[in-house]
PDB file of C-alpha atoms in Angstrom:
ATOM      1  CA  MET R 406      -5.740 -29.174  12.564  1.00 36.00           C
ATOM      2  CA  ARG R 407      -5.377 -25.864  14.177  1.00 35.00           C
ATOM      3  CA  SER R 408      -2.801 -27.870  16.639  1.00 37.00           C
ATOM      4  CA  SER R 409      -0.979 -28.998  13.591  1.00 36.00           C
ATOM      5  CA  ALA R 410      -0.529 -25.555  12.162  1.00 37.00           C
ATOM      6  CA  ALA R 411       0.530 -23.849  15.493  1.00 37.00           C
ATOM      7  CA  ALA R 412       3.224 -26.535  15.604  1.00 37.00           C
ATOM      8  CA  LEU R 413       4.496 -25.892  12.149  1.00 34.00           C
ATOM      9  CA  VAL R 414       4.940 -22.123  12.789  1.00 34.00           C
ATOM     10  CA  ALA R 415       6.909 -23.058  15.693  1.00 35.00           C
ATOM     11  CA  SER R 416       9.280 -25.727  14.174  1.00 35.00           C
ATOM     12  CA  LEU R 417       9.870 -22.682  11.636  1.00 33.00           C
ATOM     13  CA  LEU R 418      10.444 -20.206  13.817  1.00 34.00           C
ATOM     14  CA  SER R 419      13.116 -22.160  15.653  1.00 35.00           C
ATOM     15  CA  SER R 420      14.741 -23.455  12.659  1.00 35.00           C
ATOM     16  CA  SER R 421      14.882 -20.295  10.798  1.00 37.00           C
ATOM     17  CA  LEU R 422      17.954 -18.898   9.408  1.00 38.00           C
ATOM     18  CA  LEU R 423      16.544 -15.931   8.461  1.00 41.00           C
ATOM     19  CA  ASN R 424      14.379 -13.194  11.120  1.00 44.00           C
ATOM     20  CA  PRO R 425      12.686 -10.144  10.459  1.00 42.00           C
ATOM     21  CA  ALA R 426      15.386  -8.167  12.746  1.00 43.00           C
ATOM     22  CA  ASN R 427      18.138  -9.202  10.118  1.00 44.00           C
ATOM     23  CA  ILE R 428      16.577  -8.473   7.334  1.00 41.00           C
ATOM     24  CA  ALA R 429      15.026  -5.304   8.252  1.00 44.00           C
ATOM     25  CA  ALA R 430      18.358  -3.848   9.252  1.00 43.00           C
ATOM     26  CA  GLN R 431      20.137  -4.754   6.354  1.00 44.00           C
ATOM     27  CA  GLN R 432      17.073  -3.529   4.951  1.00 44.00           C
ATOM     28  CA  ALA R 433      18.106  -0.244   6.268  1.00 45.00           C
ATOM     29  CA  ALA R 434      21.435  -0.283   5.153  1.00 43.00           C
ATOM     30  CA  THR R 435      21.245  -0.755   1.693  1.00 44.00           C
ATOM     31  CA  PRO R 436      20.441   2.160  -0.523  1.00 45.00           C
ATOM     32  CA  ARG R 437      17.002   1.855  -2.579  1.00 44.00           C
ATOM     33  CA  VAL R 438      18.441   2.444  -6.061  1.00 43.00           C
ATOM     34  CA  LEU R 439      20.948  -0.312  -5.293  1.00 43.00           C
ATOM     35  CA  ARG R 440      18.092  -2.967  -3.830  1.00 46.00           C
ATOM     36  CA  ALA R 441      16.429  -2.425  -7.044  1.00 45.00           C
ATOM     37  CA  ALA R 442      19.379  -3.014  -9.355  1.00 43.00           C
ATOM     38  CA  LYS R 443      19.858  -5.964  -7.319  1.00 47.00           C
ATOM     39  CA  GLU R 444      16.272  -7.107  -7.428  1.00 43.00           C
ATOM     40  CA  ALA R 445      16.636  -6.569 -11.113  1.00 42.00           C
ATOM     41  CA  ALA R 446      19.171  -9.134 -11.574  1.00 52.00           C
ATOM     42  CA  ALA R 447      18.168 -11.560  -9.494  1.00 65.00           C
ATOM     43  CA  GLN R 448      16.134 -15.096 -10.407  1.00 81.00           C
ATOM     44  CA  SER R 449      12.644 -15.696  -9.502  1.00 83.00           C
ATOM     45  CA  LEU R 450      11.933 -18.819  -7.348  1.00 87.00           C
ATOM     46  CA  PRO R 451       8.777 -20.675  -8.260  1.00 86.00           C
ATOM     47  CA  VAL R 452       6.727 -22.022  -5.864  1.00 87.00           C
ATOM     48  CA  ARG R 453       6.131 -26.432  -5.635  1.00 87.00           C
ATOM     49  CA  SER R 454       4.452 -26.974  -2.949  1.00 87.00           C
ATOM     50  CA  VAL R 455       1.415 -25.906  -1.453  1.00 87.00           C
ATOM     51  CA  ALA R 456      -0.481 -27.284   1.251  1.00 86.00           C
ATOM     52  CA  LEU R 457      -3.661 -25.490   2.668  1.00 84.00           C
ATOM     53  CA  TYR R 458      -5.529 -25.836   5.758  1.00 83.00           C
ATOM     54  CA  LYS R 459      -9.313 -25.198   6.328  1.00 78.00           C
ATOM     55  CA  ASN R 460      -8.479 -22.704   9.232  1.00 82.00           C
ATOM     56  CA  GLY R 461      -7.254 -19.968   6.979  1.00 83.00           C
ATOM     57  CA  VAL R 462      -3.126 -21.216   7.238  1.00 87.00           C
ATOM     58  CA  GLY R 463      -1.172 -22.282   4.290  1.00 88.00           C
ATOM     59  CA  PHE R 464       2.377 -23.768   4.099  1.00 91.00           C
ATOM     60  CA  PHE R 465       4.360 -22.489   1.058  1.00 91.00           C
ATOM     61  CA  GLU R 466       7.618 -24.271  -0.541  1.00 92.00           C
ATOM     62  CA  HIS R 467       9.845 -22.806  -3.140  1.00 92.00           C
ATOM     63  CA  ALA R 468      12.906 -24.513  -4.818  1.00 91.00           C
ATOM     64  CA  GLY R 469      15.213 -23.676  -7.698  1.00 91.00           C
ATOM     65  CA  GLU R 470      18.629 -24.353  -8.904  1.00 91.00           C
ATOM     66  CA  VAL R 471      21.337 -21.828  -8.224  1.00 91.00           C
ATOM     67  CA  THR R 472      24.978 -21.461  -9.471  1.00 91.00           C
ATOM     68  CA  GLY R 473      27.838 -19.828  -7.627  1.00 91.00           C
ATOM     69  CA  ASN R 474      27.062 -16.547  -5.746  1.00 92.00           C
ATOM     70  CA  GLN R 475      23.447 -15.956  -7.191  1.00 91.00           C
ATOM     71  CA  GLN R 476      20.544 -13.875  -5.616  1.00 90.00           C
ATOM     72  CA  VAL R 477      16.820 -15.201  -6.093  1.00 91.00           C
ATOM     73  CA  THR R 478      13.419 -13.418  -5.718  1.00 88.00           C
ATOM     74  CA  ILE R 479      10.135 -14.305  -4.257  1.00 88.00           C
ATOM     75  CA  ASP R 480       7.432 -12.123  -4.749  1.00 85.00           C
ATOM     76  CA  PHE R 481       4.784 -10.875  -1.926  1.00 84.00           C
ATOM     77  CA  THR R 482       1.721  -8.933  -1.571  1.00 81.00           C
ATOM     78  CA  SER R 483       1.942  -6.293   1.405  1.00 77.00           C
ATOM     79  CA  GLU R 484      -0.276  -7.957   3.371  1.00 79.00           C
ATOM     80  CA  GLN R 485       1.689 -11.269   3.113  1.00 83.00           C
ATOM     81  CA  LEU R 486       5.130 -10.294   4.162  1.00 82.00           C
ATOM     82  CA  ASN R 487       4.569 -10.017   7.805  1.00 82.00           C
ATOM     83  CA  ASP R 488       3.817 -13.780   8.154  1.00 83.00           C
ATOM     84  CA  VAL R 489       6.506 -14.556   5.782  1.00 87.00           C
ATOM     85  CA  LEU R 490       9.608 -12.577   7.988  1.00 87.00           C
ATOM     86  CA  GLN R 491       8.027 -14.336  10.724  1.00 89.00           C
ATOM     87  CA  THR R 492       8.446 -18.033   9.433  1.00 92.00           C
ATOM     88  CA  LEU R 493      10.822 -17.856   6.938  1.00 92.00           C
ATOM     89  CA  THR R 494      13.313 -20.653   6.308  1.00 92.00           C
ATOM     90  CA  ALA R 495      15.910 -20.457   3.565  1.00 92.00           C
ATOM     91  CA  ILE R 496      18.161 -23.291   3.236  1.00 91.00           C
ATOM     92  CA  ASP R 497      21.102 -23.320   0.169  1.00 91.00           C
ATOM     93  CA  LEU R 498      21.745 -27.020   0.142  1.00 87.00           C
ATOM     94  CA  ASN R 499      25.019 -28.378  -1.341  1.00 85.00           C
ATOM     95  CA  GLY R 500      27.518 -26.218   0.740  1.00 86.00           C
ATOM     96  CA  GLY R 501      26.133 -23.017   0.091  1.00 89.00           C
ATOM     97  CA  LYS R 502      24.581 -20.591   2.784  1.00 89.00           C
ATOM     98  CA  ILE R 503      22.190 -17.605   2.592  1.00 90.00           C
ATOM     99  CA  ASN R 504      23.840 -14.638   3.292  1.00 89.00           C
ATOM    100  CA  GLY R 505      21.371 -11.952   3.390  1.00 86.00           C
ATOM    101  CA  ALA R 506      17.906 -10.776   2.262  1.00 85.00           C
ATOM    102  CA  GLY R 507      16.182  -7.713   1.521  1.00 84.00           C
ATOM    103  CA  TYR R 508      12.677  -6.236  -0.207  1.00 80.00           C
ATOM    104  CA  ASN R 509      11.849  -3.479  -1.976  1.00 73.00           C
ATOM    105  CA  SER R 510      10.661  -0.213  -0.110  1.00 66.00           C
ATOM    106  CA  THR R 511       6.688   0.766   0.026  1.00 65.00           C
ATOM    107  CA  THR R 512       7.500   4.442  -0.567  1.00 67.00           C
ATOM    108  CA  PRO R 513       5.737   5.947  -3.534  1.00 70.00           C
ATOM    109  CA  LEU R 514       7.752   5.805  -6.998  1.00 73.00           C
ATOM    110  CA  GLY R 515       7.832   9.540  -6.790  1.00 77.00           C
ATOM    111  CA  GLN R 516       9.076   9.753  -3.485  1.00 77.00           C
ATOM    112  CA  GLN R 517      11.932   7.444  -4.188  1.00 76.00           C
ATOM    113  CA  LEU R 518      12.650   9.153  -7.803  1.00 82.00           C
ATOM    114  CA  LYS R 519      13.406  12.402  -5.647  1.00 82.00           C
ATOM    115  CA  SER R 520      15.970  10.869  -4.225  1.00 80.00           C
ATOM    116  CA  LEU R 521      18.401  10.125  -7.376  1.00 84.00           C
ATOM    117  CA  PRO R 522      20.827  12.929  -9.138  1.00 85.00           C
ATOM    118  CA  LEU R 523      18.663  12.960 -12.047  1.00 86.00           C
ATOM    119  CA  ALA R 524      15.505  15.097 -12.362  1.00 84.00           C
ATOM    120  CA  LEU R 525      13.068  12.787 -14.036  1.00 89.00           C
ATOM    121  CA  SER R 526       9.401  11.707 -13.350  1.00 86.00           C
ATOM    122  CA  GLU R 527       7.810   8.704 -13.930  1.00 84.00           C
ATOM    123  CA  ASN R 528       6.959   9.249 -17.092  1.00 88.00           C
ATOM    124  CA  PRO R 529       9.527  11.691 -19.020  1.00 90.00           C
ATOM    125  CA  THR R 530       9.789  12.816 -22.690  1.00 91.00           C
ATOM    126  CA  GLU R 531      12.693  13.013 -24.992  1.00 91.00           C
ATOM    127  CA  ALA R 532      12.722  16.834 -24.313  1.00 90.00           C
ATOM    128  CA  ASP R 533      12.977  15.779 -20.065  1.00 92.00           C
ATOM    129  CA  LEU R 534      16.160  13.616 -20.519  1.00 92.00           C
ATOM    130  CA  TYR R 535      17.594  16.035 -22.768  1.00 93.00           C
ATOM    131  CA  GLN R 536      17.118  18.378 -19.894  1.00 92.00           C
ATOM    132  CA  ALA R 537      17.942  16.505 -17.355  1.00 92.00           C
ATOM    133  CA  ILE R 538      21.795  15.738 -18.749  1.00 93.00           C
ATOM    134  CA  ARG R 539      22.381  19.388 -19.691  1.00 93.00           C
ATOM    135  CA  GLY R 540      26.169  19.711 -19.505  1.00 94.00           C
ATOM    136  CA  ALA R 541      27.192  16.483 -19.779  1.00 94.00           C
ATOM    137  CA  ARG R 542      29.734  15.329 -22.329  1.00 95.00           C
ATOM    138  CA  ILE R 543      28.120  13.251 -25.340  1.00 95.00           C
ATOM    139  CA  GLU R 544      28.576  12.328 -28.458  1.00 95.00           C
ATOM    140  CA  VAL R 545      26.749  12.458 -31.557  1.00 94.00           C
ATOM    141  CA  THR R 546      27.083   9.964 -34.472  1.00 93.00           C
ATOM    142  CA  GLY R 547      24.116   9.762 -37.299  1.00 88.00           C
ATOM    143  CA  ASN R 548      24.699  13.058 -38.875  1.00 78.00           C
ATOM    144  CA  GLY R 549      27.987  12.397 -41.098  1.00 82.00           C
ATOM    145  CA  ALA R 550      30.995  12.799 -38.605  1.00 87.00           C
ATOM    146  CA  ALA R 551      31.029  12.127 -35.012  1.00 91.00           C
ATOM    147  CA  VAL R 552      30.515  15.349 -32.857  1.00 93.00           C
ATOM    148  CA  THR R 553      31.914  15.390 -29.469  1.00 95.00           C
ATOM    149  CA  GLY R 554      31.141  17.872 -26.791  1.00 95.00           C
ATOM    150  CA  ARG R 555      28.956  19.099 -23.735  1.00 96.00           C
ATOM    151  CA  LEU R 556      25.158  19.209 -24.354  1.00 95.00           C
ATOM    152  CA  LEU R 557      24.185  22.969 -24.444  1.00 94.00           C
ATOM    153  CA  ASN R 558      20.504  22.227 -24.675  1.00 93.00           C
ATOM    154  CA  MET R 559      17.663  21.098 -26.912  1.00 92.00           C
ATOM    155  CA  GLU R 560      15.472  22.972 -28.440  1.00 92.00           C
ATOM    156  CA  LEU R 561      12.352  22.910 -31.467  1.00 90.00           C
ATOM    157  CA  ARG R 562      12.520  24.637 -34.395  1.00 88.00           C
ATOM    158  CA  ASP R 563      10.508  25.063 -37.664  1.00 85.00           C
ATOM    159  CA  LEU R 564      12.228  23.485 -40.550  1.00 83.00           C
ATOM    160  CA  PRO R 565      12.158  25.595 -43.791  1.00 76.00           C
ATOM    161  CA  ALA R 566       9.357  25.412 -45.782  1.00 68.00           C
ATOM    162  CA  GLY R 567      11.902  24.734 -48.867  1.00 61.00           C
ATOM    163  CA  ASN R 568      12.693  21.197 -47.066  1.00 54.00           C
ATOM    164  CA  THR R 569       8.824  20.459 -46.896  1.00 50.00           C
ATOM    165  CA  GLY R 570       7.076  21.958 -49.882  1.00 52.00           C
ATOM    166  CA  SER R 571       4.375  23.351 -47.803  1.00 52.00           C
ATOM    167  CA  GLY R 572       3.333  26.748 -49.122  1.00 55.00           C
ATOM    168  CA  ASP R 573       3.315  29.691 -46.089  1.00 59.00           C
ATOM    169  CA  ASP R 574      -0.002  29.553 -45.482  1.00 62.00           C
ATOM    170  CA  LYS R 575       0.384  26.201 -43.978  1.00 70.00           C
ATOM    171  CA  PRO R 576       1.606  25.344 -40.496  1.00 74.00           C
ATOM    172  CA  ARG R 577       5.755  24.598 -40.718  1.00 76.00           C
ATOM    173  CA  PRO R 578       6.569  20.447 -39.097  1.00 85.00           C
ATOM    174  CA  MET R 579       8.988  21.097 -36.372  1.00 88.00           C
ATOM    175  CA  ALA R 580      11.867  19.350 -35.654  1.00 90.00           C
ATOM    176  CA  GLN R 581      14.220  18.697 -32.401  1.00 91.00           C
ATOM    177  CA  PHE R 582      18.059  20.105 -32.750  1.00 93.00           C
ATOM    178  CA  LEU R 583      20.997  19.721 -30.289  1.00 93.00           C
ATOM    179  CA  THR R 584      23.271  22.186 -29.273  1.00 94.00           C
ATOM    180  CA  VAL R 585      26.821  20.882 -28.505  1.00 95.00           C
ATOM    181  CA  VAL R 586      29.759  22.915 -27.347  1.00 96.00           C
ATOM    182  CA  SER R 587      33.052  21.047 -28.408  1.00 93.00           C
ATOM    183  CA  ASP R 588      36.312  20.599 -25.826  1.00 89.00           C
ATOM    184  CA  VAL R 589      38.094  23.278 -28.467  1.00 90.00           C
ATOM    185  CA  GLY R 590      34.827  26.108 -27.919  1.00 91.00           C
ATOM    186  CA  GLY R 591      33.364  25.066 -31.260  1.00 93.00           C
ATOM    187  CA  VAL R 592      29.454  25.241 -31.049  1.00 95.00           C
ATOM    188  CA  ARG R 593      27.343  22.524 -33.443  1.00 93.00           C
ATOM    189  CA  THR R 594      23.923  22.210 -33.825  1.00 92.00           C
ATOM    190  CA  ILE R 595      22.438  19.169 -34.676  1.00 92.00           C
ATOM    191  CA  GLN R 596      19.052  18.019 -36.135  1.00 91.00           C
ATOM    192  CA  LEU R 597      17.864  14.642 -34.115  1.00 91.00           C
ATOM    193  CA  ASN R 598      16.329  11.957 -36.582  1.00 89.00           C
ATOM    194  CA  SER R 599      15.756   8.282 -36.552  1.00 88.00           C
ATOM    195  CA  GLN R 600      19.515   7.720 -37.887  1.00 90.00           C
ATOM    196  CA  THR R 601      20.538  10.109 -34.691  1.00 92.00           C
ATOM    197  CA  GLN R 602      22.585   8.262 -32.275  1.00 93.00           C
ATOM    198  CA  VAL R 603      23.352  10.039 -28.785  1.00 94.00           C
ATOM    199  CA  ARG R 604      25.834   8.123 -26.367  1.00 94.00           C
ATOM    200  CA  LEU R 605      26.926   9.564 -23.034  1.00 94.00           C
ATOM    201  CA  LEU R 606      30.317   9.564 -22.230  1.00 94.00           C
ATOM    202  CA  ASP R 607      29.847  10.383 -18.146  1.00 92.00           C
ATOM    203  CA  GLY R 608      30.375   6.914 -16.719  1.00 91.00           C
ATOM    204  CA  ALA R 609      28.590   8.202 -13.509  1.00 91.00           C
ATOM    205  CA  LEU R 610      25.969   9.965 -15.322  1.00 92.00           C
ATOM    206  CA  HIS R 611      25.185   6.799 -17.354  1.00 91.00           C
ATOM    207  CA  GLN R 612      25.038   4.549 -14.331  1.00 90.00           C
ATOM    208  CA  ASP R 613      22.508   7.267 -12.618  1.00 91.00           C
ATOM    209  CA  LEU R 614      20.251   6.685 -15.683  1.00 91.00           C
ATOM    210  CA  SER R 615      20.801   3.213 -15.570  1.00 90.00           C
ATOM    211  CA  HIS R 616      19.656   2.994 -11.800  1.00 87.00           C
ATOM    212  CA  TYR R 617      16.634   5.418 -12.914  1.00 88.00           C
ATOM    213  CA  LEU R 618      15.519   3.014 -15.079  1.00 88.00           C
ATOM    214  CA  GLU R 619      15.749  -0.032 -12.873  1.00 81.00           C
ATOM    215  CA  LEU R 620      13.964   1.375 -10.203  1.00 80.00           C
ATOM    216  CA  LEU R 621      10.756   2.023 -12.796  1.00 82.00           C
ATOM    217  CA  ALA R 622      11.304  -1.839 -13.284  1.00 77.00           C
ATOM    218  CA  ALA R 623      11.129  -2.935  -9.838  1.00 69.00           C
ATOM    219  CA  ASN R 624       8.151  -0.695  -9.349  1.00 70.00           C
ATOM    220  CA  ARG R 625       6.310  -2.430 -12.233  1.00 67.00           C
ATOM    221  CA  GLY R 626       4.914  -5.184  -9.836  1.00 58.00           C
ATOM    222  CA  GLY R 627       2.611  -2.251  -8.252  1.00 59.00           C
ATOM    223  CA  GLY R 628       1.730  -3.176  -4.493  1.00 64.00           C
ATOM    224  CA  LEU R 629       4.118  -6.851  -4.691  1.00 74.00           C
ATOM    225  CA  ARG R 630       6.808  -7.226  -2.549  1.00 79.00           C
ATOM    226  CA  HIS R 631      10.384  -8.384  -3.785  1.00 81.00           C
ATOM    227  CA  LEU R 632      12.227 -10.460  -0.980  1.00 87.00           C
ATOM    228  CA  THR R 633      15.852 -11.001  -2.314  1.00 89.00           C
ATOM    229  CA  LEU R 634      18.079 -13.619  -1.196  1.00 90.00           C
ATOM    230  CA  ASP R 635      21.986 -13.689  -1.336  1.00 91.00           C
ATOM    231  CA  ALA R 636      22.786 -17.413  -2.049  1.00 91.00           C
ATOM    232  CA  THR R 637      26.810 -17.773  -2.134  1.00 91.00           C
ATOM    233  CA  GLY R 638      28.678 -21.267  -2.644  1.00 91.00           C
ATOM    234  CA  THR R 639      30.264 -22.884  -5.806  1.00 90.00           C
ATOM    235  CA  GLY R 640      28.869 -25.013  -8.346  1.00 91.00           C
ATOM    236  CA  ALA R 641      25.168 -25.855  -8.671  1.00 92.00           C
ATOM    237  CA  ARG R 642      23.047 -25.927  -5.902  1.00 93.00           C
ATOM    238  CA  GLN R 643      19.449 -26.780  -4.600  1.00 92.00           C
ATOM    239  CA  ILE R 644      17.927 -24.062  -2.446  1.00 92.00           C
ATOM    240  CA  ARG R 645      14.641 -24.392  -0.812  1.00 93.00           C
ATOM    241  CA  VAL R 646      12.574 -21.574   0.821  1.00 93.00           C
ATOM    242  CA  SER R 647       9.639 -22.359   3.131  1.00 93.00           C
ATOM    243  CA  TYR R 648       6.787 -20.253   5.110  1.00 93.00           C
ATOM    244  CA  ILE R 649       3.504 -19.722   6.460  1.00 91.00           C
ATOM    245  CA  SER R 650       1.400 -17.351   5.394  1.00 88.00           C
ATOM    246  CA  GLU R 651      -2.603 -16.409   5.958  1.00 86.00           C
ATOM    247  CA  VAL R 652      -4.917 -17.688   2.993  1.00 83.00           C
ATOM    248  CA  PRO R 653      -8.648 -17.269   2.139  1.00 78.00           C
ATOM    249  CA  VAL R 654     -10.950 -20.001   3.832  1.00 72.00           C
ATOM    250  CA  TRP R 655     -12.149 -22.596   1.170  1.00 75.00           C
ATOM    251  CA  LYS R 656     -14.667 -25.429   0.810  1.00 76.00           C
ATOM    252  CA  SER R 657     -15.012 -28.600  -0.738  1.00 80.00           C
ATOM    253  CA  THR R 658     -17.776 -29.902  -2.636  1.00 86.00           C
ATOM    254  CA  TYR R 659     -18.807 -33.584  -2.916  1.00 88.00           C
ATOM    255  CA  ARG R 660     -21.035 -35.892  -5.351  1.00 88.00           C
ATOM    256  CA  LEU R 661     -21.869 -39.402  -4.868  1.00 87.00           C
ATOM    257  CA  ILE R 662     -23.124 -41.310  -8.174  1.00 85.00           C
ATOM    258  CA  PHE R 663     -24.683 -44.608  -8.240  1.00 82.00           C
ATOM    259  CA  SER R 664     -24.487 -46.855 -11.207  1.00 77.00           C
ATOM    260  CA  ASP R 665     -27.740 -48.422 -12.212  1.00 74.00           C
ATOM    261  CA  GLY R 666     -29.078 -51.403 -13.221  1.00 64.00           C
ATOM    262  CA  GLY R 667     -27.812 -55.169 -11.864  1.00 66.00           C
ATOM    263  CA  GLN R 668     -27.481 -56.585  -8.960  1.00 70.00           C
ATOM    264  CA  LYS R 669     -23.903 -54.709  -7.813  1.00 74.00           C
ATOM    265  CA  GLN R 670     -24.200 -51.629  -8.459  1.00 75.00           C
ATOM    266  CA  GLN R 671     -20.988 -49.085  -7.893  1.00 81.00           C
ATOM    267  CA  ALA R 672     -20.417 -45.637  -6.319  1.00 84.00           C
ATOM    268  CA  THR R 673     -18.358 -43.007  -7.450  1.00 87.00           C
ATOM    269  CA  LEU R 674     -17.332 -39.930  -5.449  1.00 88.00           C
ATOM    270  CA  GLN R 675     -16.306 -36.500  -7.287  1.00 86.00           C
ATOM    271  CA  SER R 676     -15.100 -33.801  -5.394  1.00 83.00           C
ATOM    272  CA  TRP R 677     -14.153 -30.155  -6.404  1.00 80.00           C
ATOM    273  CA  ALA R 678     -12.619 -27.193  -4.307  1.00 77.00           C
ATOM    274  CA  VAL R 679     -12.308 -23.761  -5.129  1.00 77.00           C
ATOM    275  CA  ILE R 680      -9.193 -21.862  -4.315  1.00 78.00           C
ATOM    276  CA  ASP R 681      -8.666 -18.411  -4.495  1.00 76.00           C
ATOM    277  CA  ASN R 682      -4.751 -17.554  -4.897  1.00 78.00           C
ATOM    278  CA  THR R 683      -4.351 -14.137  -3.074  1.00 74.00           C
ATOM    279  CA  VAL R 684      -0.572 -14.646  -2.614  1.00 75.00           C
ATOM    280  CA  GLY R 685       1.902 -12.630  -4.910  1.00 72.00           C
ATOM    281  CA  THR R 686       2.847 -15.704  -6.763  1.00 75.00           C
ATOM    282  CA  ASP R 687       1.516 -17.585  -9.345  1.00 76.00           C
ATOM    283  CA  TRP R 688       0.692 -21.504  -8.924  1.00 76.00           C
ATOM    284  CA  LYS R 689       1.570 -23.389 -11.759  1.00 70.00           C
ATOM    285  CA  GLY R 690       2.062 -26.818 -13.476  1.00 58.00           C
ATOM    286  CA  ARG R 691       1.597 -29.417 -11.679  1.00 52.00           C
ATOM    287  CA  LEU R 692       0.656 -28.043  -8.210  1.00 56.00           C
ATOM    288  CA  GLY R 693      -3.028 -28.236  -8.804  1.00 49.00           C
ATOM    289  CA  ARG R 694      -2.592 -31.916  -7.961  1.00 49.00           C
ATOM    290  CA  GLN R 695      -0.633 -31.718  -5.542  1.00 52.00           C
ATOM    291  CA  LEU R 696      -2.435 -29.214  -3.403  1.00 52.00           C
ATOM    292  CA  TRP R 697      -5.595 -31.700  -3.857  1.00 46.00           C
ATOM    293  CA  ARG R 698      -3.567 -34.999  -2.923  1.00 47.00           C
ATOM    294  CA  ARG R 699      -2.086 -32.860   0.252  1.00 47.00           C
ATOM    295  CA  ARG R 700      -5.502 -31.922   1.346  1.00 46.00           C
ATOM    296  CA  GLN R 701      -6.690 -35.544   1.282  1.00 44.00           C
ATOM    297  CA  LYS R 702      -3.719 -36.543   3.404  1.00 44.00           C
ATOM    298  CA  SER R 703      -4.478 -33.811   6.097  1.00 42.00           C
TER     299      SER R 703
END
């Protein structure tokens, strides 16, 4: 079985359309924020077939459909990624091709956020957001006529006692107020409530904020690494991705049951196997039955 697995690795290496050197080069050339945006728009490519061997090696195949120029992504653990990059084979059928690949950085999220223009942390408050966009052109609606100008600041103020019905001996509730300076020099102070909407008029700042949110979304997976493949072509096509990865050694259990009574007895052979899925992708649907059929054939 070990020789079969070794031959399979050699076959994949010789026919691989992608290699670690090419992927690493593209990884270095693509900014982290752009990679996060690409991963957010990519389609997940599910695993369709798994063959497990007793020596701790597994062969995995993902398959799905793409249309036109599209990106697909596969999740791996950090420990799994090195094996995957050395044995990866990706084929875009029906005239398409794989133009490149990349994966998300292992740099901690806090360090990645420092490279962004917006000075926002991993868990900002509303006040932090307004502080980060001070000086930007905004439009405030919901409290009468729309107000357009540049944001000066956002501050907390005590509400007048007459608006709350509270006595002087009770603490007054507080509300948030925006100060906006119009293009002609007018200064307006607007109370924020559930009806207030603030819209960014600076396209570049809006894009920076979108990149920040995409980076947060890309790091939801914790220790998962997202491999993104660029598939180019026309029309609907099938894409297949296969690789070899280390998997935990597993064992099977058998039970032989004999029927009682009569001269002609029958025997029933039952078998079980406990498999620990330690890779970054879930195994769903009919995959469990496929695993056992492949195990019997091997």
